[in-house]
Every structure is written in C-alpha cells, then in structure tokens.
C-alpha cells in the first residue's frame, strides 16, 4: 500500500512505499539505494522492520520510484 502527501507551497510530493517481499534488510537497503540513484531523490528515509521508505521529490521522481519499487520488490 502507498500513502501520498502533497507539500504546501512547492511541487514536492511525499510518498510512503512498502517493499514487503524483500527477503533481508540488506536487500531492502540495496533497493532503496538503487531507487535513490536512479531517481536522484535526495530525501529517502528507510524503516527496515516494515520494509517501508518515505520519499520526497517531484511528482515525476516519485512516479519513477514507485515503478522501480514494484520491479525491485521480490515477490514469490
């Protein structure tokens, strides 16, 4: 599931993404790093236990991050 919030006063969007199918914390962290590098989003905060990350960027960056998260989430 995802949650999205729009920031007042600018074009930034904040979204929480979950990657519940990443097998290990290092796998989850690698996915977060890949998303950060591909999207150039500077603000990504990870929460290991629930495999969730909060991201802040433009709508285009967030859309790309969501696509990458779906691709990187290792579903059985």
mmCIF file of C-alpha atoms in Angstrom:
data_model
loop_
_atom_site.group_PDB
_atom_site.id
_atom_site.type_symbol
_atom_site.label_atom_id
_atom_site.label_comp_id
_atom_site.label_asym_id
_atom_site.label_seq_id
_atom_site.Cartn_x
_atom_site.Cartn_y
_atom_site.Cartn_z
ATOM 1 C CA UNK A 1 0.000 0.000 0.000
ATOM 2 C CA UNK A 2 1.120 3.562 -0.559
ATOM 3 C CA UNK A 3 0.318 6.892 1.010
ATOM 4 C CA UNK A 4 0.936 10.230 -0.693
ATOM 5 C CA UNK A 5 1.030 13.757 0.672
ATOM 6 C CA UNK A 6 1.492 16.976 -1.289
ATOM 7 C CA UNK A 7 3.658 19.683 0.231
ATOM 8 C CA UNK A 8 2.100 23.130 0.558
ATOM 9 C CA UNK A 9 3.985 25.878 -1.185
ATOM 10 C CA UNK A 10 6.032 23.773 -3.627
ATOM 11 C CA UNK A 11 5.764 20.952 -6.132
ATOM 12 C CA UNK A 12 7.193 18.261 -3.865
ATOM 13 C CA UNK A 13 5.298 15.097 -3.070
ATOM 14 C CA UNK A 14 5.902 12.829 -0.095
ATOM 15 C CA UNK A 15 5.043 9.185 -0.511
ATOM 16 C CA UNK A 16 5.493 6.108 1.641
ATOM 17 C CA UNK A 17 6.300 2.936 -0.279
ATOM 18 C CA UNK A 18 6.475 -0.603 1.056
ATOM 19 C CA UNK A 19 8.604 -3.422 -0.320
ATOM 20 C CA UNK A 20 7.324 -6.269 1.871
ATOM 21 C CA UNK A 21 8.757 -9.028 -0.288
ATOM 22 C CA UNK A 22 12.432 -8.096 0.055
ATOM 23 C CA UNK A 23 13.953 -11.106 1.795
ATOM 24 C CA UNK A 24 16.503 -9.374 4.012
ATOM 25 C CA UNK A 25 17.305 -5.927 5.356
ATOM 26 C CA UNK A 26 20.403 -5.685 3.100
ATOM 27 C CA UNK A 27 18.187 -6.488 0.089
ATOM 28 C CA UNK A 28 15.785 -3.742 1.166
ATOM 29 C CA UNK A 29 18.648 -1.266 1.621
ATOM 30 C CA UNK A 30 20.044 -2.153 -1.834
ATOM 31 C CA UNK A 31 16.618 -1.467 -3.334
ATOM 32 C CA UNK A 32 16.457 1.907 -1.560
ATOM 33 C CA UNK A 33 19.927 2.807 -2.832
ATOM 34 C CA UNK A 34 19.006 1.819 -6.387
ATOM 35 C CA UNK A 35 15.854 3.957 -6.202
ATOM 36 C CA UNK A 36 17.806 6.911 -4.770
ATOM 37 C CA UNK A 37 20.438 6.719 -7.517
ATOM 38 C CA UNK A 38 18.013 6.215 -10.418
ATOM 39 C CA UNK A 39 15.610 8.974 -9.395
ATOM 40 C CA UNK A 40 18.084 11.465 -7.890
ATOM 41 C CA UNK A 41 15.765 11.793 -4.883
ATOM 42 C CA UNK A 42 17.797 13.209 -2.015
ATOM 43 C CA UNK A 43 15.281 12.542 0.738
ATOM 44 C CA UNK A 44 14.631 8.852 1.281
ATOM 45 C CA UNK A 45 14.173 7.541 4.798
ATOM 46 C CA UNK A 46 14.030 3.788 5.302
ATOM 47 C CA UNK A 47 12.309 1.790 8.027
ATOM 48 C CA UNK A 48 13.743 -1.723 7.997
ATOM 49 C CA UNK A 49 11.266 -3.750 10.054
ATOM 50 C CA UNK A 50 8.164 -2.967 7.972
ATOM 51 C CA UNK A 51 10.251 -2.651 4.760
ATOM 52 C CA UNK A 52 8.915 0.868 4.195
ATOM 53 C CA UNK A 53 10.510 4.016 2.872
ATOM 54 C CA UNK A 54 9.382 7.624 2.851
ATOM 55 C CA UNK A 55 10.418 9.644 -0.187
ATOM 56 C CA UNK A 56 10.183 13.337 -1.012
ATOM 57 C CA UNK A 57 10.632 14.602 -4.545
ATOM 58 C CA UNK A 58 8.840 15.855 -7.622
ATOM 59 C CA UNK A 59 5.802 14.014 -8.919
ATOM 60 C CA UNK A 60 7.909 12.591 -11.780
ATOM 61 C CA UNK A 61 10.623 11.365 -9.411
ATOM 62 C CA UNK A 62 8.053 9.743 -7.143
ATOM 63 C CA UNK A 63 6.310 8.058 -10.096
ATOM 64 C CA UNK A 64 9.640 6.575 -11.235
ATOM 65 C CA UNK A 65 10.439 5.496 -7.675
ATOM 66 C CA UNK A 66 7.106 3.696 -7.412
ATOM 67 C CA UNK A 67 7.756 1.836 -10.687
ATOM 68 C CA UNK A 68 11.235 0.843 -9.540
ATOM 69 C CA UNK A 69 9.930 -0.270 -6.142
ATOM 70 C CA UNK A 70 7.446 -2.578 -7.855
ATOM 71 C CA UNK A 71 10.243 -4.012 -10.015
ATOM 72 C CA UNK A 72 12.639 -4.453 -7.086
ATOM 73 C CA UNK A 73 10.188 -5.983 -4.628
ATOM 74 C CA UNK A 74 10.996 -9.700 -4.846
ATOM 75 C CA UNK A 75 7.565 -11.230 -4.990
ATOM 76 C CA UNK A 76 7.309 -15.000 -4.630
#
